Amino acid sequence: MILLLLLAAAVAHPVGGASSAAAPLDYPFLMDEAIDGGRIIQAEAMLAQWRAEAGATDRPRIDIATARLALEKRRDGEAAAQFTALINSGMADCRVDEGLGIAMVRLGQPQQALEPLRRAVAACADRWRAWNALAVAYDHAESWALSSAAYERAFQLTNKPEKILNNYGLSLLKQRQADKASAIFDKAHELVPDDAGVTANRDAAYVLSGRDIRRSAGDSADTWARRLSHAGQVALQAGDRAKAQAYLSRAVTEADNFVPEAAAALASMENGKR
């Protein structure tokens, strides 16, 4: 934001004292760039400045930016209501359809997300977030061929492949294809080795495919214990009590601090034997 203001000032006051009118900032473009880049503070400041300088014709575009910013801030219910109001007003914009679809997926209503997301990718085929959300919605409907094609399209378009890989790995787990999911999560882990969510998903895929999880060089004793505990819970849910007990026991003994989840699961297993 500071850089934008300095650039605007430089145009308004060129070197040498010559005067010229400052070129207006392209707020719609700059807002999209900030929101797509996850720069929330910058987007908020820019939106406030845009509102202060806005003309009558800016109102619809400001409303779109406001709804998109709410979605980026994970205020999904608020964003869904704003996007719905825009659609009901006759607004036809792929960003609006994309935003509503993403919000509905996050709110646990994937069936309601399908129609706006299909409109979004039909109108703007380069929107990777819309393709990714559409793939997730297809997963919920168990339309596996459609979800796979949507993930492929999203992967071709995105600058954040780890997100697509992670979601596709989860899709494969739902399809009980743990071996393939493990390979996908391995690729995601290479891109973001410190992402706890990707690591947990990879561990789950390893357990379900019959592979052992391994401690990473950066794992502290407690981080490793939490991973072991999670692996034990996955094995227990899969019905492999022997593997579950082995992982959970290691979680208790190899941690520097008490791991209540592992201890509780072990106690429950012991009580179940009686």
PDB file of N, CA and C in Angstrom, residues 162-223:
ATOM      1  N   GLU A 162       0.579 -26.984  -4.073  1.00  0.00           N
ATOM      2  CA  GLU A 162       0.457 -27.801  -2.865  1.00  0.00           C
ATOM      3  C   GLU A 162      -0.989 -27.902  -2.393  1.00  0.00           C
ATOM      4  N   LYS A 163      -1.778 -26.848  -2.607  1.00  0.00           N
ATOM      5  CA  LYS A 163      -3.180 -26.885  -2.189  1.00  0.00           C
ATOM      6  C   LYS A 163      -3.974 -27.872  -3.023  1.00  0.00           C
ATOM      7  N   ILE A 164      -3.730 -27.869  -4.323  1.00  0.00           N
ATOM      8  CA  ILE A 164      -4.429 -28.797  -5.202  1.00  0.00           C
ATOM      9  C   ILE A 164      -4.006 -30.226  -4.899  1.00  0.00           C
ATOM     10  N   LEU A 165      -2.707 -30.450  -4.708  1.00  0.00           N
ATOM     11  CA  LEU A 165      -2.212 -31.787  -4.398  1.00  0.00           C
ATOM     12  C   LEU A 165      -2.815 -32.299  -3.091  1.00  0.00           C
ATOM     13  N   ASN A 166      -2.888 -31.441  -2.088  1.00  0.00           N
ATOM     14  CA  ASN A 166      -3.448 -31.852  -0.803  1.00  0.00           C
ATOM     15  C   ASN A 166      -4.909 -32.259  -0.948  1.00  0.00           C
ATOM     16  N   ASN A 167      -5.685 -31.443  -1.665  1.00  0.00           N
ATOM     17  CA  ASN A 167      -7.106 -31.758  -1.843  1.00  0.00           C
ATOM     18  C   ASN A 167      -7.299 -33.012  -2.684  1.00  0.00           C
ATOM     19  N   TYR A 168      -6.465 -33.167  -3.714  1.00  0.00           N
ATOM     20  CA  TYR A 168      -6.590 -34.369  -4.547  1.00  0.00           C
ATOM     21  C   TYR A 168      -6.204 -35.615  -3.749  1.00  0.00           C
ATOM     22  N   GLY A 169      -5.201 -35.486  -2.880  1.00  0.00           N
ATOM     23  CA  GLY A 169      -4.841 -36.609  -2.021  1.00  0.00           C
ATOM     24  C   GLY A 169      -5.991 -37.020  -1.117  1.00  0.00           C
ATOM     25  N   LEU A 170      -6.697 -36.034  -0.554  1.00  0.00           N
ATOM     26  CA  LEU A 170      -7.861 -36.338   0.278  1.00  0.00           C
ATOM     27  C   LEU A 170      -8.957 -37.020  -0.538  1.00  0.00           C
ATOM     28  N   SER A 171      -9.102 -36.579  -1.795  1.00  0.00           N
ATOM     29  CA  SER A 171     -10.071 -37.213  -2.681  1.00  0.00           C
ATOM     30  C   SER A 171      -9.733 -38.686  -2.881  1.00  0.00           C
ATOM     31  N   LEU A 172      -8.470 -38.981  -3.094  1.00  0.00           N
ATOM     32  CA  LEU A 172      -8.049 -40.369  -3.294  1.00  0.00           C
ATOM     33  C   LEU A 172      -8.253 -41.200  -2.034  1.00  0.00           C
ATOM     34  N   LEU A 173      -8.055 -40.593  -0.858  1.00  0.00           N
ATOM     35  CA  LEU A 173      -8.318 -41.317   0.384  1.00  0.00           C
ATOM     36  C   LEU A 173      -9.794 -41.677   0.499  1.00  0.00           C
ATOM     37  N   LYS A 174     -10.664 -40.741   0.109  1.00  0.00           N
ATOM     38  CA  LYS A 174     -12.111 -41.033   0.138  1.00  0.00           C
ATOM     39  C   LYS A 174     -12.453 -42.176  -0.805  1.00  0.00           C
ATOM     40  N   GLN A 175     -11.665 -42.308  -1.879  1.00  0.00           N
ATOM     41  CA  GLN A 175     -11.891 -43.387  -2.842  1.00  0.00           C
ATOM     42  C   GLN A 175     -11.181 -44.678  -2.441  1.00  0.00           C
ATOM     43  N   ARG A 176     -10.583 -44.669  -1.237  1.00  0.00           N
ATOM     44  CA  ARG A 176      -9.848 -45.836  -0.712  1.00  0.00           C
ATOM     45  C   ARG A 176      -8.662 -46.206  -1.601  1.00  0.00           C
ATOM     46  N   GLN A 177      -8.006 -45.190  -2.120  1.00  0.00           N
ATOM     47  CA  GLN A 177      -6.799 -45.398  -2.928  1.00  0.00           C
ATOM     48  C   GLN A 177      -5.606 -44.795  -2.172  1.00  0.00           C
ATOM     49  N   ALA A 178      -5.291 -45.428  -1.042  1.00  0.00           N
ATOM     50  CA  ALA A 178      -4.276 -44.879  -0.140  1.00  0.00           C
ATOM     51  C   ALA A 178      -2.884 -44.858  -0.757  1.00  0.00           C
ATOM     52  N   ASP A 179      -2.563 -45.849  -1.588  1.00  0.00           N
ATOM     53  CA  ASP A 179      -1.240 -45.869  -2.227  1.00  0.00           C
ATOM     54  C   ASP A 179      -1.051 -44.647  -3.132  1.00  0.00           C
ATOM     55  N   LYS A 180      -2.052 -44.380  -3.971  1.00  0.00           N
ATOM     56  CA  LYS A 180      -1.972 -43.216  -4.850  1.00  0.00           C
ATOM     57  C   LYS A 180      -1.970 -41.931  -4.035  1.00  0.00           C
ATOM     58  N   ALA A 181      -2.772 -41.890  -2.968  1.00  0.00           N
ATOM     59  CA  ALA A 181      -2.814 -40.702  -2.117  1.00  0.00           C
ATOM     60  C   ALA A 181      -1.455 -40.443  -1.484  1.00  0.00           C
ATOM     61  N   SER A 182      -0.763 -41.499  -1.075  1.00  0.00           N
ATOM     62  CA  SER A 182       0.566 -41.343  -0.463  1.00  0.00           C
ATOM     63  C   SER A 182       1.518 -40.650  -1.421  1.00  0.00           C
ATOM     64  N   ALA A 183       1.487 -41.057  -2.693  1.00  0.00           N
ATOM     65  CA  ALA A 183       2.378 -40.453  -3.688  1.00  0.00           C
ATOM     66  C   ALA A 183       2.047 -38.975  -3.898  1.00  0.00           C
ATOM     67  N   ILE A 184       0.764 -38.651  -3.895  1.00  0.00           N
ATOM     68  CA  ILE A 184       0.346 -37.257  -4.062  1.00  0.00           C
ATOM     69  C   ILE A 184       0.773 -36.415  -2.860  1.00  0.00           C
ATOM     70  N   PHE A 185       0.572 -36.949  -1.662  1.00  0.00           N
ATOM     71  CA  PHE A 185       0.970 -36.206  -0.454  1.00  0.00           C
ATOM     72  C   PHE A 185       2.489 -36.073  -0.358  1.00  0.00           C
ATOM     73  N   ASP A 186       3.220 -37.059  -0.872  1.00  0.00           N
ATOM     74  CA  ASP A 186       4.682 -36.928  -0.916  1.00  0.00           C
ATOM     75  C   ASP A 186       5.084 -35.702  -1.734  1.00  0.00           C
ATOM     76  N   LYS A 187       4.423 -35.502  -2.871  1.00  0.00           N
ATOM     77  CA  LYS A 187       4.727 -34.351  -3.715  1.00  0.00           C
ATOM     78  C   LYS A 187       4.367 -33.053  -3.011  1.00  0.00           C
ATOM     79  N   ALA A 188       3.212 -33.042  -2.338  1.00  0.00           N
ATOM     80  CA  ALA A 188       2.808 -31.840  -1.610  1.00  0.00           C
ATOM     81  C   ALA A 188       3.790 -31.543  -0.480  1.00  0.00           C
ATOM     82  N   HIS A 189       4.238 -32.588   0.205  1.00  0.00           N
ATOM     83  CA  HIS A 189       5.172 -32.411   1.321  1.00  0.00           C
ATOM     84  C   HIS A 189       6.511 -31.867   0.853  1.00  0.00           C
ATOM     85  N   GLU A 190       6.931 -32.249  -0.339  1.00  0.00           N
ATOM     86  CA  GLU A 190       8.176 -31.705  -0.889  1.00  0.00           C
ATOM     87  C   GLU A 190       8.078 -30.185  -1.068  1.00  0.00           C
ATOM     88  N   LEU A 191       6.887 -29.707  -1.406  1.00  0.00           N
ATOM     89  CA  LEU A 191       6.683 -28.275  -1.633  1.00  0.00           C
ATOM     90  C   LEU A 191       6.541 -27.507  -0.327  1.00  0.00           C
ATOM     91  N   VAL A 192       5.856 -28.111   0.664  1.00  0.00           N
ATOM     92  CA  VAL A 192       5.623 -27.426   1.941  1.00  0.00           C
ATOM     93  C   VAL A 192       5.933 -28.387   3.090  1.00  0.00           C
ATOM     94  N   PRO A 193       7.211 -28.670   3.329  1.00  0.00           N
ATOM     95  CA  PRO A 193       7.579 -29.673   4.342  1.00  0.00           C
ATOM     96  C   PRO A 193       7.174 -29.304   5.765  1.00  0.00           C
ATOM     97  N   ASP A 194       6.932 -28.030   6.018  1.00  0.00           N
ATOM     98  CA  ASP A 194       6.570 -27.607   7.376  1.00  0.00           C
ATOM     99  C   ASP A 194       5.066 -27.463   7.567  1.00  0.00           C
ATOM    100  N   ASP A 195       4.267 -27.815   6.578  1.00  0.00           N
ATOM    101  CA  ASP A 195       2.813 -27.699   6.683  1.00  0.00           C
ATOM    102  C   ASP A 195       2.275 -28.886   7.487  1.00  0.00           C
ATOM    103  N   ALA A 196       1.747 -28.602   8.685  1.00  0.00           N
ATOM    104  CA  ALA A 196       1.290 -29.670   9.578  1.00  0.00           C
ATOM    105  C   ALA A 196       0.115 -30.436   8.987  1.00  0.00           C
ATOM    106  N   GLY A 197      -0.775 -29.728   8.266  1.00  0.00           N
ATOM    107  CA  GLY A 197      -1.927 -30.398   7.680  1.00  0.00           C
ATOM    108  C   GLY A 197      -1.531 -31.391   6.611  1.00  0.00           C
ATOM    109  N   VAL A 198      -0.617 -30.991   5.728  1.00  0.00           N
ATOM    110  CA  VAL A 198      -0.139 -31.900   4.681  1.00  0.00           C
ATOM    111  C   VAL A 198       0.575 -33.094   5.314  1.00  0.00           C
ATOM    112  N   THR A 199       1.385 -32.836   6.336  1.00  0.00           N
ATOM    113  CA  THR A 199       2.094 -33.929   7.003  1.00  0.00           C
ATOM    114  C   THR A 199       1.118 -34.918   7.625  1.00  0.00           C
ATOM    115  N   ALA A 200       0.079 -34.395   8.291  1.00  0.00           N
ATOM    116  CA  ALA A 200      -0.915 -35.279   8.913  1.00  0.00           C
ATOM    117  C   ALA A 200      -1.650 -36.111   7.869  1.00  0.00           C
ATOM    118  N   ASN A 201      -1.979 -35.500   6.758  1.00  0.00           N
ATOM    119  CA  ASN A 201      -2.670 -36.241   5.693  1.00  0.00           C
ATOM    120  C   ASN A 201      -1.765 -37.303   5.083  1.00  0.00           C
ATOM    121  N   ARG A 202      -0.484 -36.963   4.918  1.00  0.00           N
ATOM    122  CA  ARG A 202       0.462 -37.948   4.393  1.00  0.00           C
ATOM    123  C   ARG A 202       0.609 -39.110   5.354  1.00  0.00           C
ATOM    124  N   ASP A 203       0.701 -38.805   6.652  1.00  0.00           N
ATOM    125  CA  ASP A 203       0.801 -39.874   7.650  1.00  0.00           C
ATOM    126  C   ASP A 203      -0.417 -40.796   7.584  1.00  0.00           C
ATOM    127  N   ALA A 204      -1.604 -40.208   7.445  1.00  0.00           N
ATOM    128  CA  ALA A 204      -2.821 -41.021   7.366  1.00  0.00           C
ATOM    129  C   ALA A 204      -2.777 -41.934   6.143  1.00  0.00           C
ATOM    130  N   ALA A 205      -2.331 -41.393   5.016  1.00  0.00           N
ATOM    131  CA  ALA A 205      -2.244 -42.198   3.796  1.00  0.00           C
ATOM    132  C   ALA A 205      -1.237 -43.332   3.970  1.00  0.00           C
ATOM    133  N   TYR A 206      -0.122 -43.033   4.639  1.00  0.00           N
ATOM    134  CA  TYR A 206       0.889 -44.071   4.874  1.00  0.00           C
ATOM    135  C   TYR A 206       0.295 -45.204   5.724  1.00  0.00           C
ATOM    136  N   VAL A 207      -0.373 -44.833   6.795  1.00  0.00           N
ATOM    137  CA  VAL A 207      -0.944 -45.850   7.686  1.00  0.00           C
ATOM    138  C   VAL A 207      -1.960 -46.710   6.928  1.00  0.00           C
ATOM    139  N   LEU A 208      -2.823 -46.071   6.167  1.00  0.00           N
ATOM    140  CA  LEU A 208      -3.881 -46.788   5.457  1.00  0.00           C
ATOM    141  C   LEU A 208      -3.340 -47.635   4.306  1.00  0.00           C
ATOM    142  N   SER A 209      -2.149 -47.297   3.816  1.00  0.00           N
ATOM    143  CA  SER A 209      -1.541 -48.093   2.745  1.00  0.00           C
ATOM    144  C   SER A 209      -0.562 -49.130   3.284  1.00  0.00           C
ATOM    145  N   GLY A 210      -0.466 -49.238   4.618  1.00  0.00           N
ATOM    146  CA  GLY A 210       0.395 -50.241   5.225  1.00  0.00           C
ATOM    147  C   GLY A 210       1.849 -49.841   5.352  1.00  0.00           C
ATOM    148  N   ARG A 211       2.137 -48.551   5.205  1.00  0.00           N
ATOM    149  CA  ARG A 211       3.514 -48.072   5.330  1.00  0.00           C
ATOM    150  C   ARG A 211       3.712 -47.440   6.709  1.00  0.00           C
ATOM    151  N   ASP A 212       4.951 -47.409   7.162  1.00  0.00           N
ATOM    152  CA  ASP A 212       5.274 -46.798   8.449  1.00  0.00           C
ATOM    153  C   ASP A 212       5.624 -45.325   8.247  1.00  0.00           C
ATOM    154  N   ILE A 213       5.175 -44.486   9.173  1.00  0.00           N
ATOM    155  CA  ILE A 213       5.568 -43.086   9.121  1.00  0.00           C
ATOM    156  C   ILE A 213       6.964 -42.951   9.711  1.00  0.00           C
ATOM    157  N   ARG A 214       7.668 -41.914   9.272  1.00  0.00           N
ATOM    158  CA  ARG A 214       9.035 -41.716   9.745  1.00  0.00           C
ATOM    159  C   ARG A 214       9.210 -40.315  10.298  1.00  0.00           C
ATOM    160  N   ARG A 215      10.056 -40.219  11.287  1.00  0.00           N
ATOM    161  CA  ARG A 215      10.327 -38.925  11.903  1.00  0.00           C
ATOM    162  C   ARG A 215      11.177 -38.063  10.978  1.00  0.00           C
ATOM    163  N   SER A 216      10.794 -36.799  10.841  1.00  0.00           N
ATOM    164  CA  SER A 216      11.555 -35.856  10.028  1.00  0.00           C
ATOM    165  C   SER A 216      12.641 -35.198  10.864  1.00  0.00           C
ATOM    166  N   ALA A 217      13.653 -34.683  10.193  1.00  0.00           N
ATOM    167  CA  ALA A 217      14.770 -34.059  10.905  1.00  0.00           C
ATOM    168  C   ALA A 217      14.307 -32.877  11.749  1.00  0.00           C
ATOM    169  N   GLY A 218      13.271 -32.184  11.305  1.00  0.00           N
ATOM    170  CA  GLY A 218      12.807 -31.005  12.034  1.00  0.00           C
ATOM    171  C   GLY A 218      11.788 -31.288  13.112  1.00  0.00           C
ATOM    172  N   ASP A 219      11.407 -32.544  13.300  1.00  0.00           N
ATOM    173  CA  ASP A 219      10.401 -32.884  14.308  1.00  0.00           C
ATOM    174  C   ASP A 219      11.003 -32.830  15.713  1.00  0.00           C
ATOM    175  N   SER A 220      10.390 -32.051  16.594  1.00  0.00           N
ATOM    176  CA  SER A 220      10.751 -32.119  18.003  1.00  0.00           C
ATOM    177  C   SER A 220      10.143 -33.384  18.592  1.00  0.00           C
ATOM    178  N   ALA A 221      10.498 -33.698  19.814  1.00  0.00           N
ATOM    179  CA  ALA A 221       9.937 -34.893  20.456  1.00  0.00           C
ATOM    180  C   ALA A 221       8.420 -34.790  20.550  1.00  0.00           C
ATOM    181  N   ASP A 222       7.918 -33.607  20.865  1.00  0.00           N
ATOM    182  CA  ASP A 222       6.477 -33.441  21.010  1.00  0.00           C
ATOM    183  C   ASP A 222       5.761 -33.452  19.663  1.00  0.00           C
ATOM    184  N   THR A 223       6.387 -32.842  18.649  1.00  0.00           N
ATOM    185  CA  THR A 223       5.786 -32.885  17.312  1.00  0.00           C
ATOM    186  C   THR A 223       5.704 -34.322  16.819  1.00  0.00           C
TER     187      THR A 223
END
